[in-house]
PDB file of C-alpha atoms in Angstrom:
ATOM      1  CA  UNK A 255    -108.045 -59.551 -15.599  1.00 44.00           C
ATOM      2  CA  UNK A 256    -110.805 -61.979 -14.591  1.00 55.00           C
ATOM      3  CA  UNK A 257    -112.966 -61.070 -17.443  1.00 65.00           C
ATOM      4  CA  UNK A 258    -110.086 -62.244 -20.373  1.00 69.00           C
ATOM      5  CA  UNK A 259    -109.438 -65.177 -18.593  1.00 73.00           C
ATOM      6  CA  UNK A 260    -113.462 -65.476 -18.672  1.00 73.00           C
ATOM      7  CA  UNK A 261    -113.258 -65.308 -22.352  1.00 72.00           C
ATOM      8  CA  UNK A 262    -109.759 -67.580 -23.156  1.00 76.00           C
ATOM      9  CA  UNK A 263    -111.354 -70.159 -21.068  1.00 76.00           C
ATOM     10  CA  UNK A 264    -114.567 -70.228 -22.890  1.00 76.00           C
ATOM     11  CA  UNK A 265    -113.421 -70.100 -25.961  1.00 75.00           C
ATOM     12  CA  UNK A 266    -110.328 -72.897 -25.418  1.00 77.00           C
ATOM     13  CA  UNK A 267    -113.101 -75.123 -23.661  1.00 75.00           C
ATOM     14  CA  UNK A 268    -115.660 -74.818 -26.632  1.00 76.00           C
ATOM     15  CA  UNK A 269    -113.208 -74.215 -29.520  1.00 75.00           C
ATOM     16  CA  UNK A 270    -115.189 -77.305 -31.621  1.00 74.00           C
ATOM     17  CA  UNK A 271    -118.350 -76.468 -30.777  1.00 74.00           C
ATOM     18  CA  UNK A 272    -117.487 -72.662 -32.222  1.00 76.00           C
ATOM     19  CA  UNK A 273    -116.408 -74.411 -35.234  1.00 77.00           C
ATOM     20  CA  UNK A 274    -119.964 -74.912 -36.094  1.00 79.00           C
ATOM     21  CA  UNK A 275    -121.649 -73.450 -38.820  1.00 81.00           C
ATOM     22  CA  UNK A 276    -125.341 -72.366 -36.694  1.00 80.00           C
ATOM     23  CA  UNK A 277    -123.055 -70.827 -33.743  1.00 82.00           C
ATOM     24  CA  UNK A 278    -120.776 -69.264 -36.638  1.00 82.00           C
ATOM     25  CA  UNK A 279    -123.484 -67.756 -37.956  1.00 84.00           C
ATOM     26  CA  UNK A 280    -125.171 -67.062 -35.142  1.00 84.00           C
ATOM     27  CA  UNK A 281    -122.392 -65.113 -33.962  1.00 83.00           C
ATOM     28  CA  UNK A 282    -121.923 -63.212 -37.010  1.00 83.00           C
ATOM     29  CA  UNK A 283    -124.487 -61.086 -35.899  1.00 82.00           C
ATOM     30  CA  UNK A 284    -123.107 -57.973 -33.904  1.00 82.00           C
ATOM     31  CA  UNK A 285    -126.301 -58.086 -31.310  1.00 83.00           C
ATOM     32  CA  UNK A 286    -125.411 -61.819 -30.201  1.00 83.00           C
ATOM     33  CA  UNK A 287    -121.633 -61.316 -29.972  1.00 81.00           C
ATOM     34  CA  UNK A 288    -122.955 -58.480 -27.558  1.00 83.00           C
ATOM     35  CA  UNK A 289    -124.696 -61.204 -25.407  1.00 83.00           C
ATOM     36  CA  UNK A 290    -122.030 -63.202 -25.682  1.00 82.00           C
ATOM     37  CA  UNK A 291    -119.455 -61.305 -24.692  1.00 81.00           C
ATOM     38  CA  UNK A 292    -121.599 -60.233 -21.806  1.00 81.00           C
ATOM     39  CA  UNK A 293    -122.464 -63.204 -20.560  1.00 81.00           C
ATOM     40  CA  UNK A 294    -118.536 -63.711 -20.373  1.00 80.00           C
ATOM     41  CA  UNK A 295    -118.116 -60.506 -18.535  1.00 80.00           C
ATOM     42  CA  UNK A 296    -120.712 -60.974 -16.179  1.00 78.00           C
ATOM     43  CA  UNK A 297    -122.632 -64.230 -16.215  1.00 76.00           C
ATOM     44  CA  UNK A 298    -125.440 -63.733 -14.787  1.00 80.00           C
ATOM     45  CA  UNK A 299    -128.436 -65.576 -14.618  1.00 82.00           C
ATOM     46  CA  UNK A 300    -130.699 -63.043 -17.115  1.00 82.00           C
ATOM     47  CA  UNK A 301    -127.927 -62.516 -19.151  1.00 82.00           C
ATOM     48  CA  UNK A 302    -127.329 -66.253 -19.512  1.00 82.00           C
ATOM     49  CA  UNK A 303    -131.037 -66.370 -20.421  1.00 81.00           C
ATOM     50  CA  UNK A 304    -131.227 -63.452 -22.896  1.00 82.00           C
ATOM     51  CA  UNK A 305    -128.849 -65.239 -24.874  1.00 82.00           C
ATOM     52  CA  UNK A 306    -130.356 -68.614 -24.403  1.00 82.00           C
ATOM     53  CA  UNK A 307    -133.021 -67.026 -25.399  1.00 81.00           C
ATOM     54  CA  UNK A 308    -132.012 -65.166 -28.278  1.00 82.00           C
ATOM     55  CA  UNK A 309    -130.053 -68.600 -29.898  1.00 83.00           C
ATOM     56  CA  UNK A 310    -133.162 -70.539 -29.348  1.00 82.00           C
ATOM     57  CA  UNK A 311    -135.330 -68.396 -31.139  1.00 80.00           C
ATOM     58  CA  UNK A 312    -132.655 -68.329 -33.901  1.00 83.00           C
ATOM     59  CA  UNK A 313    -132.323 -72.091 -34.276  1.00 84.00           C
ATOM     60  CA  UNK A 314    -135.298 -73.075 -34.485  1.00 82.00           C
ATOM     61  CA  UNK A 315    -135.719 -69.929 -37.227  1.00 82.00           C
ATOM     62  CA  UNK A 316    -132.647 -71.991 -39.255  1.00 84.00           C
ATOM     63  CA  UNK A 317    -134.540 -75.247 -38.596  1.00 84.00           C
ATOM     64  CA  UNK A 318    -138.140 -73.914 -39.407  1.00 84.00           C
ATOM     65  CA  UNK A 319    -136.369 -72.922 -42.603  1.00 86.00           C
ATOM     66  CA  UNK A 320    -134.293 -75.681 -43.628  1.00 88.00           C
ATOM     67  CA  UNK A 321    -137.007 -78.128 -42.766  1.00 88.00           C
ATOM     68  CA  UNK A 322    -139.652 -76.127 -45.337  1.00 89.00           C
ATOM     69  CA  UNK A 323    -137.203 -75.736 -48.265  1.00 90.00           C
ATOM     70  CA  UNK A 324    -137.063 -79.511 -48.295  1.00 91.00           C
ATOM     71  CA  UNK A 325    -140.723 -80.198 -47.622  1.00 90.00           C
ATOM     72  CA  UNK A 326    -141.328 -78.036 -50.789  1.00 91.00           C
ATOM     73  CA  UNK A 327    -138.996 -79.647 -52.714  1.00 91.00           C
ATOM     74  CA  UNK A 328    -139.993 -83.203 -51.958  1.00 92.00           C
ATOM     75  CA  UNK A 329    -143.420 -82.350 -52.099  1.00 91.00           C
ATOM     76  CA  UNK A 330    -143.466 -81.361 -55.438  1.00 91.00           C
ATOM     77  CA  UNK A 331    -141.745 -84.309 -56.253  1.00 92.00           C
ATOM     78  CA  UNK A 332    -144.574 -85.851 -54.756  1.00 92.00           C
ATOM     79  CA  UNK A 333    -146.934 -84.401 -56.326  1.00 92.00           C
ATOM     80  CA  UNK A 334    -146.091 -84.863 -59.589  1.00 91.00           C
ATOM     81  CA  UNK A 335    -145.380 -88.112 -59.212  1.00 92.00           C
ATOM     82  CA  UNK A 336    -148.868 -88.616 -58.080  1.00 91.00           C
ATOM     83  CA  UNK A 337    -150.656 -86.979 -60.802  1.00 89.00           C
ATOM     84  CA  UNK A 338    -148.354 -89.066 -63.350  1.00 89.00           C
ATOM     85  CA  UNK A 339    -149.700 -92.339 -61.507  1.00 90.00           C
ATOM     86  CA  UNK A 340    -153.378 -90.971 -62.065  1.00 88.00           C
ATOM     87  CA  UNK A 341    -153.175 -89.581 -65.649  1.00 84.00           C
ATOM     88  CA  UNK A 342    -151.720 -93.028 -66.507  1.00 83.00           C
ATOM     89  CA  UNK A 343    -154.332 -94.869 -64.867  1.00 84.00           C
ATOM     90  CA  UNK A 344    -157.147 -92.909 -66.121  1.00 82.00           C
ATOM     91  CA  UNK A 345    -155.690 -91.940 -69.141  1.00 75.00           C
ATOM     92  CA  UNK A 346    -158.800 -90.576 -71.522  1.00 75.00           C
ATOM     93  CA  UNK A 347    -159.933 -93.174 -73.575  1.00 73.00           C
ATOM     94  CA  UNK A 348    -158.737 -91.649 -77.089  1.00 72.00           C
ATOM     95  CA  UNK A 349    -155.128 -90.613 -75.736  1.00 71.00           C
ATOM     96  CA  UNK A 350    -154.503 -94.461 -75.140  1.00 69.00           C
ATOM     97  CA  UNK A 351    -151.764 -96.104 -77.422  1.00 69.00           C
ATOM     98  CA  UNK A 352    -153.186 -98.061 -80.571  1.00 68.00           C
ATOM     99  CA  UNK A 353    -152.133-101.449 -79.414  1.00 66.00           C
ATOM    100  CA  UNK A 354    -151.807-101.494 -75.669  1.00 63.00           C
ATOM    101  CA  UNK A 355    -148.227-103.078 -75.936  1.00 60.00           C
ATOM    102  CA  UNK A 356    -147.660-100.179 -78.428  1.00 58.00           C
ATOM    103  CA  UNK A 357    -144.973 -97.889 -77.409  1.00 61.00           C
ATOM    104  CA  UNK A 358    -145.212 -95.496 -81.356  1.00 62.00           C
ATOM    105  CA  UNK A 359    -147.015 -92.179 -80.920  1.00 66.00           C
ATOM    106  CA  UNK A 360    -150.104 -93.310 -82.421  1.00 72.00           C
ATOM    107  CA  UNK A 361    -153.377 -93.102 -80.287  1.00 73.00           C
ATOM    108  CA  UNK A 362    -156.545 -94.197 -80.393  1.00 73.00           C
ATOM    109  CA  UNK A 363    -157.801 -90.694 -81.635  1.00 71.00           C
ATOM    110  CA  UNK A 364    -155.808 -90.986 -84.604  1.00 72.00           C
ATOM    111  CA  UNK A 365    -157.221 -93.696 -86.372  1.00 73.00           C
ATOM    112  CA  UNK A 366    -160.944 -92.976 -85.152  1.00 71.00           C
ATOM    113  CA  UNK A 367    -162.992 -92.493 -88.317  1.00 70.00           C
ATOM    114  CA  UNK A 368    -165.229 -89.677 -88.362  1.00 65.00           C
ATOM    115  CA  UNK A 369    -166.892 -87.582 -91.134  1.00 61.00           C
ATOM    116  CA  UNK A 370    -166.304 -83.732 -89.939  1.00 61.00           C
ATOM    117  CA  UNK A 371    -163.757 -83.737 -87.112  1.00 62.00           C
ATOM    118  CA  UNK A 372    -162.146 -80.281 -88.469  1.00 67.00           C
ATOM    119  CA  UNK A 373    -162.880 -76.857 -90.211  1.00 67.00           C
ATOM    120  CA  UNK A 374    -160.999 -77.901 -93.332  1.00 67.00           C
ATOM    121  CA  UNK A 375    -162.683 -81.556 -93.493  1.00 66.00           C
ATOM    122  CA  UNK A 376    -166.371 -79.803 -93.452  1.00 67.00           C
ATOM    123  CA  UNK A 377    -165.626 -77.154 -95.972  1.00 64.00           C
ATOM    124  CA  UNK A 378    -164.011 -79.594 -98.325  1.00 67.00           C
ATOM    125  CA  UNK A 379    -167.287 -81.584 -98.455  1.00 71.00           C
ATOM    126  CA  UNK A 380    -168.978 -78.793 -99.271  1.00 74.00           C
ATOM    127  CA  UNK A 381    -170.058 -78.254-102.841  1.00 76.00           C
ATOM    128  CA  UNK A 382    -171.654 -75.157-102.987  1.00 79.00           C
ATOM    129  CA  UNK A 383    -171.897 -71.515-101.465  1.00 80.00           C
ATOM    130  CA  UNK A 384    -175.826 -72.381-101.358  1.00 82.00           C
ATOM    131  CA  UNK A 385    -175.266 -75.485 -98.358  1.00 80.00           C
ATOM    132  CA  UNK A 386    -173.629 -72.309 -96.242  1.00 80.00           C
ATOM    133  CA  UNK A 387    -176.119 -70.152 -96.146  1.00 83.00           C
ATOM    134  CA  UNK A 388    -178.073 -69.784 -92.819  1.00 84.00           C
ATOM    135  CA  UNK A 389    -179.540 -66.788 -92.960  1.00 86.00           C
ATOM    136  CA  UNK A 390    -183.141 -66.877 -94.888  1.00 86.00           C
ATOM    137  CA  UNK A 391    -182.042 -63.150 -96.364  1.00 86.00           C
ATOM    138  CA  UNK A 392    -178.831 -64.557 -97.694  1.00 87.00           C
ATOM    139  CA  UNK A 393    -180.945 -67.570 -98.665  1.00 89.00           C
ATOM    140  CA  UNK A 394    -183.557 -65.022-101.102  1.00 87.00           C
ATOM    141  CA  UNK A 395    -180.883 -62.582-102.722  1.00 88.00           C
ATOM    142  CA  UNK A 396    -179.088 -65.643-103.542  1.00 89.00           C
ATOM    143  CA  UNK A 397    -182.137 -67.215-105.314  1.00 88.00           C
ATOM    144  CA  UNK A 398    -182.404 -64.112-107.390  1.00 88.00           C
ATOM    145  CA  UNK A 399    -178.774 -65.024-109.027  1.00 89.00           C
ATOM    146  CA  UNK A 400    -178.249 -66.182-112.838  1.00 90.00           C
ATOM    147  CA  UNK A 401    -176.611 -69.730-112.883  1.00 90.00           C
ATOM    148  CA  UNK A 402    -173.426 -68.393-113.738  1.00 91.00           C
ATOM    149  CA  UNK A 403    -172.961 -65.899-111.205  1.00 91.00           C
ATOM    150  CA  UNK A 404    -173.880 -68.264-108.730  1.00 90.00           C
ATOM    151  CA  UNK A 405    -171.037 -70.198-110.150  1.00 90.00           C
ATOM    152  CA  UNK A 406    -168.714 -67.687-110.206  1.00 91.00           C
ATOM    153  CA  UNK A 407    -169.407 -67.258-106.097  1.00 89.00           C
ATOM    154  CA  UNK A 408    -169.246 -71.233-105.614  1.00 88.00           C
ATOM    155  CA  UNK A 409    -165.796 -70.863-107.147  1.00 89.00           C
ATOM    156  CA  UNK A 410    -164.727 -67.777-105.208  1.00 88.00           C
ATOM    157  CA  UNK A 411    -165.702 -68.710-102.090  1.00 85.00           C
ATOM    158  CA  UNK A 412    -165.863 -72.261-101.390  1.00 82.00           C
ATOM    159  CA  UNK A 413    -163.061 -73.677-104.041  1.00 82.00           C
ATOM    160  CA  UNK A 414    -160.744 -70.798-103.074  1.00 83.00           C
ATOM    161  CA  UNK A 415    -159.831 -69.842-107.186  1.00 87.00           C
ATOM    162  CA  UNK A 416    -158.817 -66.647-108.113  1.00 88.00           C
ATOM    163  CA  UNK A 417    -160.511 -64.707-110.997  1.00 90.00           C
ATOM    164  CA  UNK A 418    -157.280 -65.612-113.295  1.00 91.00           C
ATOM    165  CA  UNK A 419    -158.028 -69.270-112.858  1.00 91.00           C
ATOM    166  CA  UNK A 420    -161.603 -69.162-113.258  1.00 91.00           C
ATOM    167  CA  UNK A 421    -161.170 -66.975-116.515  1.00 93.00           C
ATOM    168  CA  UNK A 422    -159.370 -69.867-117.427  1.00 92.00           C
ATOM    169  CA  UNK A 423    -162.001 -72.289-116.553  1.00 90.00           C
ATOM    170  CA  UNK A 424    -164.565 -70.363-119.096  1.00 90.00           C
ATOM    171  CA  UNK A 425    -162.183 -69.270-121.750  1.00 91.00           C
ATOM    172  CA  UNK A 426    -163.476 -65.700-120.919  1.00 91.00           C
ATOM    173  CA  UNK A 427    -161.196 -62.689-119.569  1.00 93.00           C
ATOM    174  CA  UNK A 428    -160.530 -61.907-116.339  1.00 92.00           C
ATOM    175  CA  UNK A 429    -162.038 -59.044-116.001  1.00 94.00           C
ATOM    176  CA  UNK A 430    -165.851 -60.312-117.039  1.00 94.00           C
ATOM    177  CA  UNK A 431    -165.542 -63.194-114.662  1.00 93.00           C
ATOM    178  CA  UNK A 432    -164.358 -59.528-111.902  1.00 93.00           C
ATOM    179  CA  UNK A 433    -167.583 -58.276-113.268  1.00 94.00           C
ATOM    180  CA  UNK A 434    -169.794 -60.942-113.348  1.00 94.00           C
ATOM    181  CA  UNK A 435    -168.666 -61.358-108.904  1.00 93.00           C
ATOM    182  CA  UNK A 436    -169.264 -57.228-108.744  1.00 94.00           C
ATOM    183  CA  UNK A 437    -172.805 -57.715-110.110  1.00 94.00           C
ATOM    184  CA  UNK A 438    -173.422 -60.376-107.880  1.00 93.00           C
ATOM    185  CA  UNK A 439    -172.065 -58.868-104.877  1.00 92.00           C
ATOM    186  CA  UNK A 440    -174.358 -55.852-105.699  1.00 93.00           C
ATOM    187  CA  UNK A 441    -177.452 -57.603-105.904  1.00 92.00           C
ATOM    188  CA  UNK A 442    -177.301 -59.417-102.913  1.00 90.00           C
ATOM    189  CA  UNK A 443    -176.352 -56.260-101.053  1.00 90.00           C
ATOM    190  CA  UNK A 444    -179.301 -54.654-102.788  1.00 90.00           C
ATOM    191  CA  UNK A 445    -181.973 -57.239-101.962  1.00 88.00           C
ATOM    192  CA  UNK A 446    -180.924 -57.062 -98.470  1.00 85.00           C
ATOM    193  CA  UNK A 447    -181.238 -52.717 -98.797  1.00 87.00           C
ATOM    194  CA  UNK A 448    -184.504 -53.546-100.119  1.00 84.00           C
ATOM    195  CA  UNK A 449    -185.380 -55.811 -97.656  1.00 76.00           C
ATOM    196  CA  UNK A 450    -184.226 -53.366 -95.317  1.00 76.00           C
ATOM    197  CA  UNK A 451    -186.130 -50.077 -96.338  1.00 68.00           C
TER     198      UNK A 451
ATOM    199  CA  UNK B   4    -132.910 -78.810 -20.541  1.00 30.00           C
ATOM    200  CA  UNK B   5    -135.297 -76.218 -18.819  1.00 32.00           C
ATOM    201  CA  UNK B   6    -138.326 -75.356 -20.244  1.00 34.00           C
ATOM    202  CA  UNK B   7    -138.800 -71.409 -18.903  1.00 35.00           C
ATOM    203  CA  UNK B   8    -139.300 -70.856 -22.496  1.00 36.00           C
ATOM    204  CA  UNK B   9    -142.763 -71.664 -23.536  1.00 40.00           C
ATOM    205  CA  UNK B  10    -144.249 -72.045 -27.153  1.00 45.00           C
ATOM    206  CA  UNK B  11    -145.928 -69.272 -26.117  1.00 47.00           C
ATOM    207  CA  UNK B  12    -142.944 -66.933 -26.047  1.00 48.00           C
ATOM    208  CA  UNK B  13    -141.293 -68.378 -29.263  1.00 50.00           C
ATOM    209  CA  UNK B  14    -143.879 -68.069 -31.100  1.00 50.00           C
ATOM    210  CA  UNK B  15    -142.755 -64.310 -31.946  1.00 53.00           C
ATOM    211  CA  UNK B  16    -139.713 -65.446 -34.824  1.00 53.00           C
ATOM    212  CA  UNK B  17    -143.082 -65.251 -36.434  1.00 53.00           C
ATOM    213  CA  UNK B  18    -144.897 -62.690 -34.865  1.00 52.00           C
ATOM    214  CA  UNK B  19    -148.749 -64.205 -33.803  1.00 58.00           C
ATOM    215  CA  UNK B  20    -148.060 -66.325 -36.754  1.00 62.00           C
ATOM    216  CA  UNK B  21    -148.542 -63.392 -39.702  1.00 72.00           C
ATOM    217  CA  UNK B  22    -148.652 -66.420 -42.525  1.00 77.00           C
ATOM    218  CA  UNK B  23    -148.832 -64.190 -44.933  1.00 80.00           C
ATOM    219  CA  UNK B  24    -145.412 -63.349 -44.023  1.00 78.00           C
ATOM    220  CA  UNK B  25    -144.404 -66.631 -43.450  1.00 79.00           C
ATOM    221  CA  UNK B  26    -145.755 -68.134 -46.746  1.00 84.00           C
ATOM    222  CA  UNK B  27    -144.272 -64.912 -48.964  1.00 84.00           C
ATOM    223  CA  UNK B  28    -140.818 -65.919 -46.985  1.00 81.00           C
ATOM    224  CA  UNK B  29    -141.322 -69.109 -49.567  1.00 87.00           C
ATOM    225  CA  UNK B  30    -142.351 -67.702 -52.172  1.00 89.00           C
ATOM    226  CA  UNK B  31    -139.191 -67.362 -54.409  1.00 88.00           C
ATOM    227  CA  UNK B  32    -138.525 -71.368 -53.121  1.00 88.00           C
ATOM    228  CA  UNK B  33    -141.879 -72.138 -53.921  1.00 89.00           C
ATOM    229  CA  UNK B  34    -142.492 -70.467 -57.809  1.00 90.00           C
ATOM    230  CA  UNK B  35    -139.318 -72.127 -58.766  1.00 89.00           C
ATOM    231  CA  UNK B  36    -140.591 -75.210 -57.752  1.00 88.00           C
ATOM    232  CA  UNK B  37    -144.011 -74.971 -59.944  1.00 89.00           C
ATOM    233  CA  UNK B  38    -141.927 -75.057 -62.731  1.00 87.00           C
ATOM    234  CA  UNK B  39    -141.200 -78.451 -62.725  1.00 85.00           C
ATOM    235  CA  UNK B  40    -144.739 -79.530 -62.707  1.00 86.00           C
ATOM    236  CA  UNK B  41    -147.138 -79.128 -65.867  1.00 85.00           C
ATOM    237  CA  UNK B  42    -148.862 -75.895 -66.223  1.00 84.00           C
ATOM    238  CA  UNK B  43    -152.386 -77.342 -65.531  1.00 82.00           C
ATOM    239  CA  UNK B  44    -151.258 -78.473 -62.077  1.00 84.00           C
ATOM    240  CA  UNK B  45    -149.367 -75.165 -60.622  1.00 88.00           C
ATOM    241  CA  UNK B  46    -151.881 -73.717 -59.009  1.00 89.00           C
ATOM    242  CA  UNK B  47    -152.984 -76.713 -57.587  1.00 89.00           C
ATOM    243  CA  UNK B  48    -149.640 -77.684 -56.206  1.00 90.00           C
ATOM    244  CA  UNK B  49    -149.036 -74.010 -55.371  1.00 90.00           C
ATOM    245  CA  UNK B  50    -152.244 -74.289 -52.996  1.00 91.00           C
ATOM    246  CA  UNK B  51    -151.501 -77.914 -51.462  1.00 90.00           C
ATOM    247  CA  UNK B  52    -147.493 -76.769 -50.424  1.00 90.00           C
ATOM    248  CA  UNK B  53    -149.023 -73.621 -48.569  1.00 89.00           C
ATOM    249  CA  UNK B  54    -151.210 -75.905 -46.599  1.00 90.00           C
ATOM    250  CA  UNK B  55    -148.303 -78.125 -45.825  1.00 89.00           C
ATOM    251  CA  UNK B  56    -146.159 -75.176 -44.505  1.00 87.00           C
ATOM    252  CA  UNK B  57    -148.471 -73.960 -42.524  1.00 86.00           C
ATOM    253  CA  UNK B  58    -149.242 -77.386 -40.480  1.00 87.00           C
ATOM    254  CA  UNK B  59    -145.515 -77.906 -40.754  1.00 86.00           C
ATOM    255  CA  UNK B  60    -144.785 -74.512 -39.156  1.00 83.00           C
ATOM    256  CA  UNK B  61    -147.582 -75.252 -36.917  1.00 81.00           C
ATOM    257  CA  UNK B  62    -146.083 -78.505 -35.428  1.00 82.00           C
ATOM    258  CA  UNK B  63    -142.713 -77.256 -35.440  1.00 80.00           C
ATOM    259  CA  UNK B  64    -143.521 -74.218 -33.501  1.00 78.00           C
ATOM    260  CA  UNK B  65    -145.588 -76.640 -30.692  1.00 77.00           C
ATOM    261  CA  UNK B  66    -142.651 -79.372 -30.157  1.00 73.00           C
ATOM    262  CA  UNK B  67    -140.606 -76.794 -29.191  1.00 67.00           C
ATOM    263  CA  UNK B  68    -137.997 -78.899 -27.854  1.00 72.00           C
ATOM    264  CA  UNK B  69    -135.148 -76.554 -29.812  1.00 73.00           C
ATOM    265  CA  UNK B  70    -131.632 -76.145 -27.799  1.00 76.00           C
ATOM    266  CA  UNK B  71    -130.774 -73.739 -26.547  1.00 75.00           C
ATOM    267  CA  UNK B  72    -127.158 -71.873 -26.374  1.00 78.00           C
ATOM    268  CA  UNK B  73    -125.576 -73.709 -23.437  1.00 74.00           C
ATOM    269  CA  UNK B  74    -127.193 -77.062 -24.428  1.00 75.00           C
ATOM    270  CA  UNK B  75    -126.464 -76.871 -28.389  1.00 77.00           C
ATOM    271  CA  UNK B  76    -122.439 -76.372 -27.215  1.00 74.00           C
ATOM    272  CA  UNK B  77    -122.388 -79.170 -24.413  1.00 73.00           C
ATOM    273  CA  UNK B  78    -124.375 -81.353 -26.992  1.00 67.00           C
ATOM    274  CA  UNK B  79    -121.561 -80.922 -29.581  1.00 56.00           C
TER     275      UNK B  79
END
């Protein structure tokens, strides 16, 4: 039969060339083993150019492909390379090393003096609930306070002690020093009622 | 070889160029590339590789000078 011979001859003539990986693959699929095959059977010229066609289109699909998986890759290589160069170069002024041959951890931000850089440095400077207050209402009711119960809120609030420890600090119980907050609590909520109504 | 097949007519591997199609093809490539690039800079890097694959497509798509069946085996 013509048509086997077709297909030995093809196939003996272009056995490398079928070793390859794209025509492999290409072949794999059962629609362009079709065109194949009929090309073999009867080669002519549209059937020669449907699968020219066909493999073309395929190709440059692999190449299209390939040549985007790498350009990502390298590109983000790229890239990051890129913004390394430019953080380093204008690195912000405080992130700079100490000493400029200075390899340690230490930056220029870490030995900058400055009086209230955090939360905790400002509230440790402060001395008394009475610097805190911003609100003029706050500021009244908290006029109207005996010395000790102002004390008492100083201790609560900005020093952090418990009633125990305060207690303590007066040689008084617990519980007055419980009281003594209570009763100041309450007047300050009732001067702002008052204000209020 | 010939050239009976123009850009024109290859053009449809990616149908009138549907980049959202295209770029989504990437996707999976392109997220597990952002990862190796500071969180500040992903989306930045995210935009600038879309732009690249799209001009990269682009000229790809107009050189057009891709074998064909009978001239990939007789180049081999």
């Amino acid at each position: 039969m013509p048509n086997k011979e077709n297909f030995k001859k093809f196939h003996i003539e272009n056995r490398s060339q079928l070793q390859n990986d794209v025509i492999q693959s290409f072949l794999k699929q059962e629609k362009n083993e079709q065109l194949l095959a009929k090309v073999l059977v009867n080669p002519s010229p549209t059937n020669i150019e449907k699968l020219d066609k066909e493999f073309k289109e395929y190709y440059l699909k692999l190449k299209i492909i390939k040549y985007i998986s790498s350009l990502i890759h390298f590109y983000t290589i790229d890239f990051d390379k890129k913004n390394n160069q430019r953080n380093r170069r204008f690195m912000l002024m405080l992130d700079a090393p100490k000493y400029e041959s200075d390899d340690s951890s230490t930056n220029l931000i870490d030995v900058q003096p400055s009086k209230y850089t955090t939360e905790t440095d400002y509230f440790d400077s402060v001395q008394s609930f009475q610097e805190t207050i911003e609100s003029s209402k706050l500021y009244n009711a908290y006029q109207k306070l005996t010395s000790k119960q102002k004390k008492v809120l100083d201790l609560i609030y900005i020093h952090g002690y418990n009633t125990n420890e305060i207690a303590r600090l007066y040689k008084e119980t617990p519980q007055n020093i419980s009281n003594i907050h209570k009763r100041a609590l309450k007047k300050i909520k009732e001067s702002f009622e008052k204000d209020r109504g | 070889m010939n050239q009976i097949y123009s850009t024109k007519k290859l053009d449809n591997i990616y149908d009138d160029k549907n980049w959202e199609e295209i770029l989504s093809d990437f996707q999976v490539k392109i997220n597990y590339n952002l990862r190796k690039v500071p969180a500040n800079d992903r989306d930045d890097l995210e935009q600038e590789i879309k732009l690249k694959i799209i001009e990269k497509v682009n000229s790809l798509l107009e050189k057009n000078n891709t074998p064909g069946f009978w001239e990939f085996l007789s180049e081999k």
